[in-house]
Amino acid sequence: MANIYTLRALLCGQWSSEARLTGKTVIITGANTGIGKETAVDLAKRGGRIIIACRDIGKAESARAEIVERSGNPDVVIRSLDLSDSKSIREFAQIINREEHQLHTLINNAGVMMCPYAKTADGFEMQFGVNHLGHFLLTFLLLGLLERSAPSRIINLSSMAHAWGRIQLEDVHSERSYHPRRAYGQSKLANILSTRALSRRLQGQGVTVYAVHPGIVRTEIKRHMNLALLISWKIVRPFTKTIQQGAQTTIYCTVEPDIQSGGYYCDCKLSSCTRAARDDVMAEKLWELSCQMLGITWE
């Protein structure tokens, strides 16, 4: 068993940093559990003001108590955010823009994975709606504050699962045919494409953007897996990352200086993604479609 854990440690990469975030404000969506909570603990230890944006306030209260206890930093704030409802996203952003004087890092961490077919409050397929469109709108609404706080960063949690899908412009909400795995892959591919497109738009403005694959991590997000995938999970589980290991690349992209904006990061280094994830023509088509669906104009 010791050899398995040694191999996993090698595969997960080694990285550490003494960087401080004193005087910096960070928003993390979905920080009441899993990778988001571990990220919050680490960044709070570095002295940052951490805003955890969660749908379930009860779970968020418990998470906040744990984050404060483990980090020794009481400057951890809860704000209500439901990424499946644009009204909630707009209300959250309005509060942040009114109450916060600065925002140095936005970590778009929350997500749903391979859930049964459902739609958001706005009629979007749930995985595409939460994982991509919800964070796309949130970023749009907070960008002014990020620009005024520059240098600042935006981190989008993607996945190697981006290879499972393609952007179906003609049926982006999977109304003709729904496959949970392909829909999840489409949403994660959208995360990378929008990262690239946003990075190009923000050149020279002091705001950098990164897409992150945390690795195969033991979190609650696998709860909707079917039997075949769960069996596969049991087989590969000894080689998966702990939640703490899974948070490292997000932390790396938050504090490491001079890393490439628009890049796709895994194991605390710039990594490769699929050809579809490097398709800048599709990235622009997706960008235009996303703005149209959300009713926004991104200048």
mmCIF file of N, CA, C and O in Angstrom, residues 8-13 34-36 39 109 113-114 155-162 164 184 188 192 211-222 225 233 236-253 264-269 271-272:
data_model
loop_
_atom_site.group_PDB
_atom_site.id
_atom_site.type_symbol
_atom_site.label_atom_id
_atom_site.label_comp_id
_atom_site.label_asym_id
_atom_site.label_seq_id
_atom_site.Cartn_x
_atom_site.Cartn_y
_atom_site.Cartn_z
ATOM 1 N N ARG A 8 1.180 7.703 -6.209
ATOM 2 C CA ARG A 8 0.194 8.769 -6.336
ATOM 3 C C ARG A 8 0.828 10.132 -6.073
ATOM 4 O O ARG A 8 0.541 11.106 -6.762
ATOM 5 N N ALA A 9 1.700 10.202 -5.079
ATOM 6 C CA ALA A 9 2.366 11.465 -4.766
ATOM 7 C C ALA A 9 3.213 11.943 -5.935
ATOM 8 O O ALA A 9 3.239 13.129 -6.261
ATOM 9 N N LEU A 10 3.883 10.999 -6.594
ATOM 10 C CA LEU A 10 4.705 11.356 -7.748
ATOM 11 C C LEU A 10 3.841 11.848 -8.901
ATOM 12 O O LEU A 10 4.160 12.826 -9.575
ATOM 13 N N LEU A 11 2.707 11.152 -9.134
ATOM 14 C CA LEU A 11 1.824 11.532 -10.222
ATOM 15 C C LEU A 11 1.170 12.885 -9.964
ATOM 16 O O LEU A 11 0.884 13.639 -10.894
ATOM 17 N N CYS A 12 0.919 13.188 -8.712
ATOM 18 C CA CYS A 12 0.239 14.429 -8.371
ATOM 19 C C CYS A 12 1.174 15.630 -8.405
ATOM 20 O O CYS A 12 0.718 16.771 -8.370
ATOM 21 N N GLY A 13 2.463 15.401 -8.452
ATOM 22 C CA GLY A 13 3.412 16.501 -8.506
ATOM 23 C C GLY A 13 3.684 17.082 -7.130
ATOM 24 O O GLY A 13 2.935 16.888 -6.187
ATOM 25 N N GLY A 34 -15.321 19.734 -0.547
ATOM 26 C CA GLY A 34 -14.366 19.287 -1.544
ATOM 27 C C GLY A 34 -13.196 20.210 -1.804
ATOM 28 O O GLY A 34 -12.629 20.821 -0.900
ATOM 29 N N ILE A 35 -12.834 20.302 -3.088
ATOM 30 C CA ILE A 35 -11.681 21.091 -3.508
ATOM 31 C C ILE A 35 -11.845 22.556 -3.118
ATOM 32 O O ILE A 35 -10.897 23.209 -2.691
ATOM 33 N N GLY A 36 -13.051 23.079 -3.252
ATOM 34 C CA GLY A 36 -13.286 24.475 -2.921
ATOM 35 C C GLY A 36 -12.982 24.782 -1.470
ATOM 36 O O GLY A 36 -12.370 25.816 -1.156
ATOM 37 N N THR A 39 -9.233 24.637 -0.855
ATOM 38 C CA THR A 39 -8.625 25.844 -1.410
ATOM 39 C C THR A 39 -8.829 27.017 -0.459
ATOM 40 O O THR A 39 -7.900 27.797 -0.207
ATOM 41 N N ASN A 109 -15.171 27.580 -9.044
ATOM 42 C CA ASN A 109 -14.905 26.200 -8.632
ATOM 43 C C ASN A 109 -16.138 25.296 -8.645
ATOM 44 O O ASN A 109 -16.031 24.109 -8.932
ATOM 45 N N MET A 113 -21.843 17.286 -11.950
ATOM 46 C CA MET A 113 -21.212 16.292 -12.817
ATOM 47 C C MET A 113 -22.142 15.131 -13.123
ATOM 48 O O MET A 113 -22.638 14.458 -12.221
ATOM 49 N N MET A 114 -22.413 14.942 -14.411
ATOM 50 C CA MET A 114 -23.157 13.784 -14.927
ATOM 51 C C MET A 114 -24.473 13.553 -14.194
ATOM 52 O O MET A 114 -24.825 12.426 -13.848
ATOM 53 N N ILE A 155 -9.878 32.098 -12.180
ATOM 54 C CA ILE A 155 -9.507 30.691 -12.317
ATOM 55 C C ILE A 155 -10.770 29.874 -12.559
ATOM 56 O O ILE A 155 -11.710 29.907 -11.759
ATOM 57 N N ASN A 156 -10.804 29.160 -13.677
ATOM 58 C CA ASN A 156 -11.952 28.340 -14.049
ATOM 59 C C ASN A 156 -11.614 26.870 -13.875
ATOM 60 O O ASN A 156 -10.675 26.369 -14.511
ATOM 61 N N LEU A 157 -12.372 26.183 -13.050
ATOM 62 C CA LEU A 157 -12.146 24.747 -12.848
ATOM 63 C C LEU A 157 -12.727 23.978 -14.033
ATOM 64 O O LEU A 157 -13.940 23.960 -14.244
ATOM 65 N N SER A 158 -11.849 23.354 -14.799
ATOM 66 C CA SER A 158 -12.262 22.512 -15.913
ATOM 67 C C SER A 158 -11.974 21.059 -15.531
ATOM 68 O O SER A 158 -12.057 20.692 -14.363
ATOM 69 N N SER A 159 -11.600 20.243 -16.502
ATOM 70 C CA SER A 159 -11.336 18.827 -16.239
ATOM 71 C C SER A 159 -10.770 18.168 -17.483
ATOM 72 O O SER A 159 -11.005 18.628 -18.606
ATOM 73 N N MET A 160 -10.051 17.060 -17.266
ATOM 74 C CA MET A 160 -9.643 16.246 -18.405
ATOM 75 C C MET A 160 -10.864 15.708 -19.147
ATOM 76 O O MET A 160 -10.780 15.313 -20.316
ATOM 77 N N ALA A 161 -12.020 15.736 -18.482
ATOM 78 C CA ALA A 161 -13.268 15.284 -19.100
ATOM 79 C C ALA A 161 -13.698 16.183 -20.251
ATOM 80 O O ALA A 161 -14.664 15.867 -20.949
ATOM 81 N N HIS A 162 -12.990 17.294 -20.469
ATOM 82 C CA HIS A 162 -13.314 18.119 -21.644
ATOM 83 C C HIS A 162 -13.154 17.314 -22.933
ATOM 84 O O HIS A 162 -13.771 17.634 -23.952
ATOM 85 N N TRP A 164 -14.331 14.456 -23.420
ATOM 86 C CA TRP A 164 -15.525 13.627 -23.613
ATOM 87 C C TRP A 164 -16.583 14.288 -24.487
ATOM 88 O O TRP A 164 -17.510 13.625 -24.955
ATOM 89 N N TYR A 184 -21.482 16.709 -19.665
ATOM 90 C CA TYR A 184 -20.470 17.176 -18.719
ATOM 91 C C TYR A 184 -19.194 17.569 -19.469
ATOM 92 O O TYR A 184 -18.604 18.620 -19.208
ATOM 93 N N LYS A 188 -17.205 21.254 -19.593
ATOM 94 C CA LYS A 188 -15.798 21.424 -19.214
ATOM 95 C C LYS A 188 -14.958 21.930 -20.389
ATOM 96 O O LYS A 188 -14.002 22.674 -20.191
ATOM 97 N N ILE A 192 -12.679 25.770 -20.838
ATOM 98 C CA ILE A 192 -11.357 26.040 -21.411
ATOM 99 C C ILE A 192 -11.455 27.047 -22.548
ATOM 100 O O ILE A 192 -10.661 27.992 -22.641
ATOM 101 N N ALA A 211 -7.370 28.088 -16.799
ATOM 102 C CA ALA A 211 -8.225 26.907 -16.691
ATOM 103 C C ALA A 211 -7.444 25.836 -15.945
ATOM 104 O O ALA A 211 -6.246 25.645 -16.188
ATOM 105 N N VAL A 212 -8.114 25.125 -15.047
ATOM 106 C CA VAL A 212 -7.446 24.149 -14.186
ATOM 107 C C VAL A 212 -8.122 22.788 -14.269
ATOM 108 O O VAL A 212 -9.351 22.686 -14.199
ATOM 109 N N HIS A 213 -7.298 21.750 -14.436
ATOM 110 C CA HIS A 213 -7.753 20.371 -14.244
ATOM 111 C C HIS A 213 -7.185 19.916 -12.900
ATOM 112 O O HIS A 213 -5.970 19.765 -12.761
ATOM 113 N N PRO A 214 -8.030 19.721 -11.894
ATOM 114 C CA PRO A 214 -7.519 19.370 -10.561
ATOM 115 C C PRO A 214 -6.985 17.956 -10.461
ATOM 116 O O PRO A 214 -6.284 17.631 -9.497
ATOM 117 N N GLY A 215 -7.301 17.120 -11.437
ATOM 118 C CA GLY A 215 -6.944 15.712 -11.368
ATOM 119 C C GLY A 215 -8.177 14.880 -11.038
ATOM 120 O O GLY A 215 -9.280 15.399 -10.885
ATOM 121 N N ILE A 216 -7.989 13.586 -10.941
ATOM 122 C CA ILE A 216 -9.089 12.701 -10.548
ATOM 123 C C ILE A 216 -9.081 12.665 -9.022
ATOM 124 O O ILE A 216 -8.200 12.085 -8.391
ATOM 125 N N VAL A 217 -10.067 13.309 -8.433
ATOM 126 C CA VAL A 217 -10.063 13.589 -7.001
ATOM 127 C C VAL A 217 -11.248 12.902 -6.328
ATOM 128 O O VAL A 217 -12.343 12.836 -6.893
ATOM 129 N N ARG A 218 -11.028 12.446 -5.127
ATOM 130 C CA ARG A 218 -12.084 11.784 -4.358
ATOM 131 C C ARG A 218 -12.994 12.810 -3.697
ATOM 132 O O ARG A 218 -12.794 13.189 -2.550
ATOM 133 N N THR A 219 -14.000 13.271 -4.441
ATOM 134 C CA THR A 219 -14.941 14.247 -3.911
ATOM 135 C C THR A 219 -16.370 13.743 -4.102
ATOM 136 O O THR A 219 -16.613 12.727 -4.752
ATOM 137 N N GLU A 220 -17.329 14.528 -3.574
ATOM 138 C CA GLU A 220 -18.745 14.157 -3.668
ATOM 139 C C GLU A 220 -19.291 14.303 -5.083
ATOM 140 O O GLU A 220 -20.391 13.847 -5.364
ATOM 141 N N ILE A 221 -18.561 14.948 -5.987
ATOM 142 C CA ILE A 221 -19.092 15.255 -7.312
ATOM 143 C C ILE A 221 -19.391 13.991 -8.122
ATOM 144 O O ILE A 221 -20.142 14.015 -9.083
ATOM 145 N N LYS A 222 -18.841 12.846 -7.697
ATOM 146 C CA LYS A 222 -19.068 11.600 -8.444
ATOM 147 C C LYS A 222 -20.401 10.946 -8.112
ATOM 148 O O LYS A 222 -20.709 9.862 -8.628
ATOM 149 N N MET A 225 -22.586 9.185 -10.839
ATOM 150 C CA MET A 225 -21.992 8.210 -11.756
ATOM 151 C C MET A 225 -22.868 6.962 -11.859
ATOM 152 O O MET A 225 -23.450 6.510 -10.868
ATOM 153 N N TRP A 233 -14.288 3.513 -11.098
ATOM 154 C CA TRP A 233 -13.775 4.386 -10.031
ATOM 155 C C TRP A 233 -13.119 3.556 -8.932
ATOM 156 O O TRP A 233 -12.060 3.918 -8.417
ATOM 157 N N VAL A 236 -9.591 2.498 -10.047
ATOM 158 C CA VAL A 236 -8.545 3.527 -10.125
ATOM 159 C C VAL A 236 -8.393 4.319 -8.828
ATOM 160 O O VAL A 236 -7.437 5.091 -8.679
ATOM 161 N N ARG A 237 -9.273 4.108 -7.873
ATOM 162 C CA ARG A 237 -9.280 4.935 -6.661
ATOM 163 C C ARG A 237 -7.930 5.004 -5.945
ATOM 164 O O ARG A 237 -7.546 6.076 -5.465
ATOM 165 N N PRO A 238 -7.172 3.896 -5.842
ATOM 166 C CA PRO A 238 -5.881 4.003 -5.142
ATOM 167 C C PRO A 238 -4.909 4.993 -5.789
ATOM 168 O O PRO A 238 -3.966 5.440 -5.147
ATOM 169 N N PHE A 239 -5.140 5.313 -7.066
ATOM 170 C CA PHE A 239 -4.230 6.211 -7.778
ATOM 171 C C PHE A 239 -4.795 7.632 -7.905
ATOM 172 O O PHE A 239 -4.193 8.474 -8.555
ATOM 173 N N THR A 240 -5.962 7.875 -7.297
ATOM 174 C CA THR A 240 -6.568 9.196 -7.377
ATOM 175 C C THR A 240 -5.963 10.130 -6.334
ATOM 176 O O THR A 240 -5.249 9.714 -5.434
ATOM 177 N N LYS A 241 -6.300 11.400 -6.471
ATOM 178 C CA LYS A 241 -5.790 12.407 -5.542
ATOM 179 C C LYS A 241 -6.694 12.560 -4.327
ATOM 180 O O LYS A 241 -7.918 12.401 -4.421
ATOM 181 N N THR A 242 -6.087 12.919 -3.221
ATOM 182 C CA THR A 242 -6.863 13.360 -2.077
ATOM 183 C C THR A 242 -7.427 14.740 -2.408
ATOM 184 O O THR A 242 -6.986 15.395 -3.356
ATOM 185 N N ILE A 243 -8.384 15.185 -1.626
ATOM 186 C CA ILE A 243 -8.960 16.506 -1.857
ATOM 187 C C ILE A 243 -7.887 17.586 -1.715
ATOM 188 O O ILE A 243 -7.838 18.537 -2.501
ATOM 189 N N GLN A 244 -7.018 17.433 -0.742
ATOM 190 C CA GLN A 244 -5.950 18.418 -0.548
ATOM 191 C C GLN A 244 -5.031 18.470 -1.765
ATOM 192 O O GLN A 244 -4.648 19.555 -2.223
ATOM 193 N N GLN A 245 -4.677 17.307 -2.307
ATOM 194 C CA GLN A 245 -3.848 17.280 -3.506
ATOM 195 C C GLN A 245 -4.582 17.894 -4.695
ATOM 196 O O GLN A 245 -3.996 18.592 -5.522
ATOM 197 N N GLY A 246 -5.883 17.634 -4.769
ATOM 198 C CA GLY A 246 -6.675 18.163 -5.870
ATOM 199 C C GLY A 246 -6.775 19.676 -5.883
ATOM 200 O O GLY A 246 -6.996 20.284 -6.928
ATOM 201 N N ALA A 247 -6.610 20.290 -4.709
ATOM 202 C CA ALA A 247 -6.701 21.751 -4.613
ATOM 203 C C ALA A 247 -5.413 22.456 -5.017
ATOM 204 O O ALA A 247 -5.413 23.676 -5.243
ATOM 205 N N GLN A 248 -4.322 21.722 -5.142
ATOM 206 C CA GLN A 248 -3.016 22.367 -5.302
ATOM 207 C C GLN A 248 -2.875 23.192 -6.577
ATOM 208 O O GLN A 248 -2.260 24.263 -6.574
ATOM 209 N N THR A 249 -3.424 22.726 -7.687
ATOM 210 C CA THR A 249 -3.251 23.485 -8.934
ATOM 211 C C THR A 249 -4.051 24.778 -8.910
ATOM 212 O O THR A 249 -3.613 25.802 -9.448
ATOM 213 N N THR A 250 -5.219 24.758 -8.275
ATOM 214 C CA THR A 250 -5.972 25.996 -8.103
ATOM 215 C C THR A 250 -5.183 26.982 -7.259
ATOM 216 O O THR A 250 -5.082 28.178 -7.593
ATOM 217 N N ILE A 251 -4.596 26.496 -6.171
ATOM 218 C CA ILE A 251 -3.787 27.353 -5.300
ATOM 219 C C ILE A 251 -2.582 27.891 -6.070
ATOM 220 O O ILE A 251 -2.238 29.075 -5.980
ATOM 221 N N TYR A 252 -1.945 27.009 -6.833
ATOM 222 C CA TYR A 252 -0.796 27.401 -7.667
ATOM 223 C C TYR A 252 -1.173 28.558 -8.595
ATOM 224 O O TYR A 252 -0.447 29.554 -8.697
ATOM 225 N N CYS A 253 -2.317 28.440 -9.269
ATOM 226 C CA CYS A 253 -2.728 29.478 -10.208
ATOM 227 C C CYS A 253 -3.179 30.757 -9.499
ATOM 228 O O CYS A 253 -3.263 31.810 -10.133
ATOM 229 N N TYR A 264 -3.973 26.107 -19.761
ATOM 230 C CA TYR A 264 -4.662 24.980 -19.117
ATOM 231 C C TYR A 264 -3.646 24.318 -18.198
ATOM 232 O O TYR A 264 -2.594 23.855 -18.660
ATOM 233 N N TYR A 265 -3.933 24.280 -16.915
ATOM 234 C CA TYR A 265 -2.961 23.834 -15.920
ATOM 235 C C TYR A 265 -3.415 22.554 -15.225
ATOM 236 O O TYR A 265 -4.596 22.385 -14.899
ATOM 237 N N CYS A 266 -2.443 21.666 -15.001
ATOM 238 C CA CYS A 266 -2.668 20.414 -14.278
ATOM 239 C C CYS A 266 -1.393 20.081 -13.520
ATOM 240 O O CYS A 266 -0.284 20.314 -14.030
ATOM 241 N N ASP A 267 -1.523 19.535 -12.319
ATOM 242 C CA ASP A 267 -0.363 19.169 -11.491
ATOM 243 C C ASP A 267 0.612 20.339 -11.349
ATOM 244 O O ASP A 267 1.831 20.170 -11.436
ATOM 245 N N CYS A 268 0.055 21.527 -11.158
ATOM 246 C CA CYS A 268 0.845 22.736 -10.884
ATOM 247 C C CYS A 268 1.826 23.069 -12.000
ATOM 248 O O CYS A 268 2.941 23.543 -11.753
ATOM 249 N N LYS A 269 1.388 22.853 -13.227
ATOM 250 C CA LYS A 269 2.199 23.258 -14.377
ATOM 251 C C LYS A 269 1.303 23.377 -15.603
ATOM 252 O O LYS A 269 0.198 22.817 -15.645
ATOM 253 N N SER A 271 -0.203 22.538 -18.976
ATOM 254 C CA SER A 271 -0.426 21.201 -19.510
ATOM 255 C C SER A 271 -1.030 21.288 -20.908
ATOM 256 O O SER A 271 -1.315 22.373 -21.417
ATOM 257 N N SER A 272 -1.226 20.142 -21.516
ATOM 258 C CA SER A 272 -1.807 20.094 -22.859
ATOM 259 C C SER A 272 -3.277 19.726 -22.772
ATOM 260 O O SER A 272 -3.698 19.000 -21.877
#
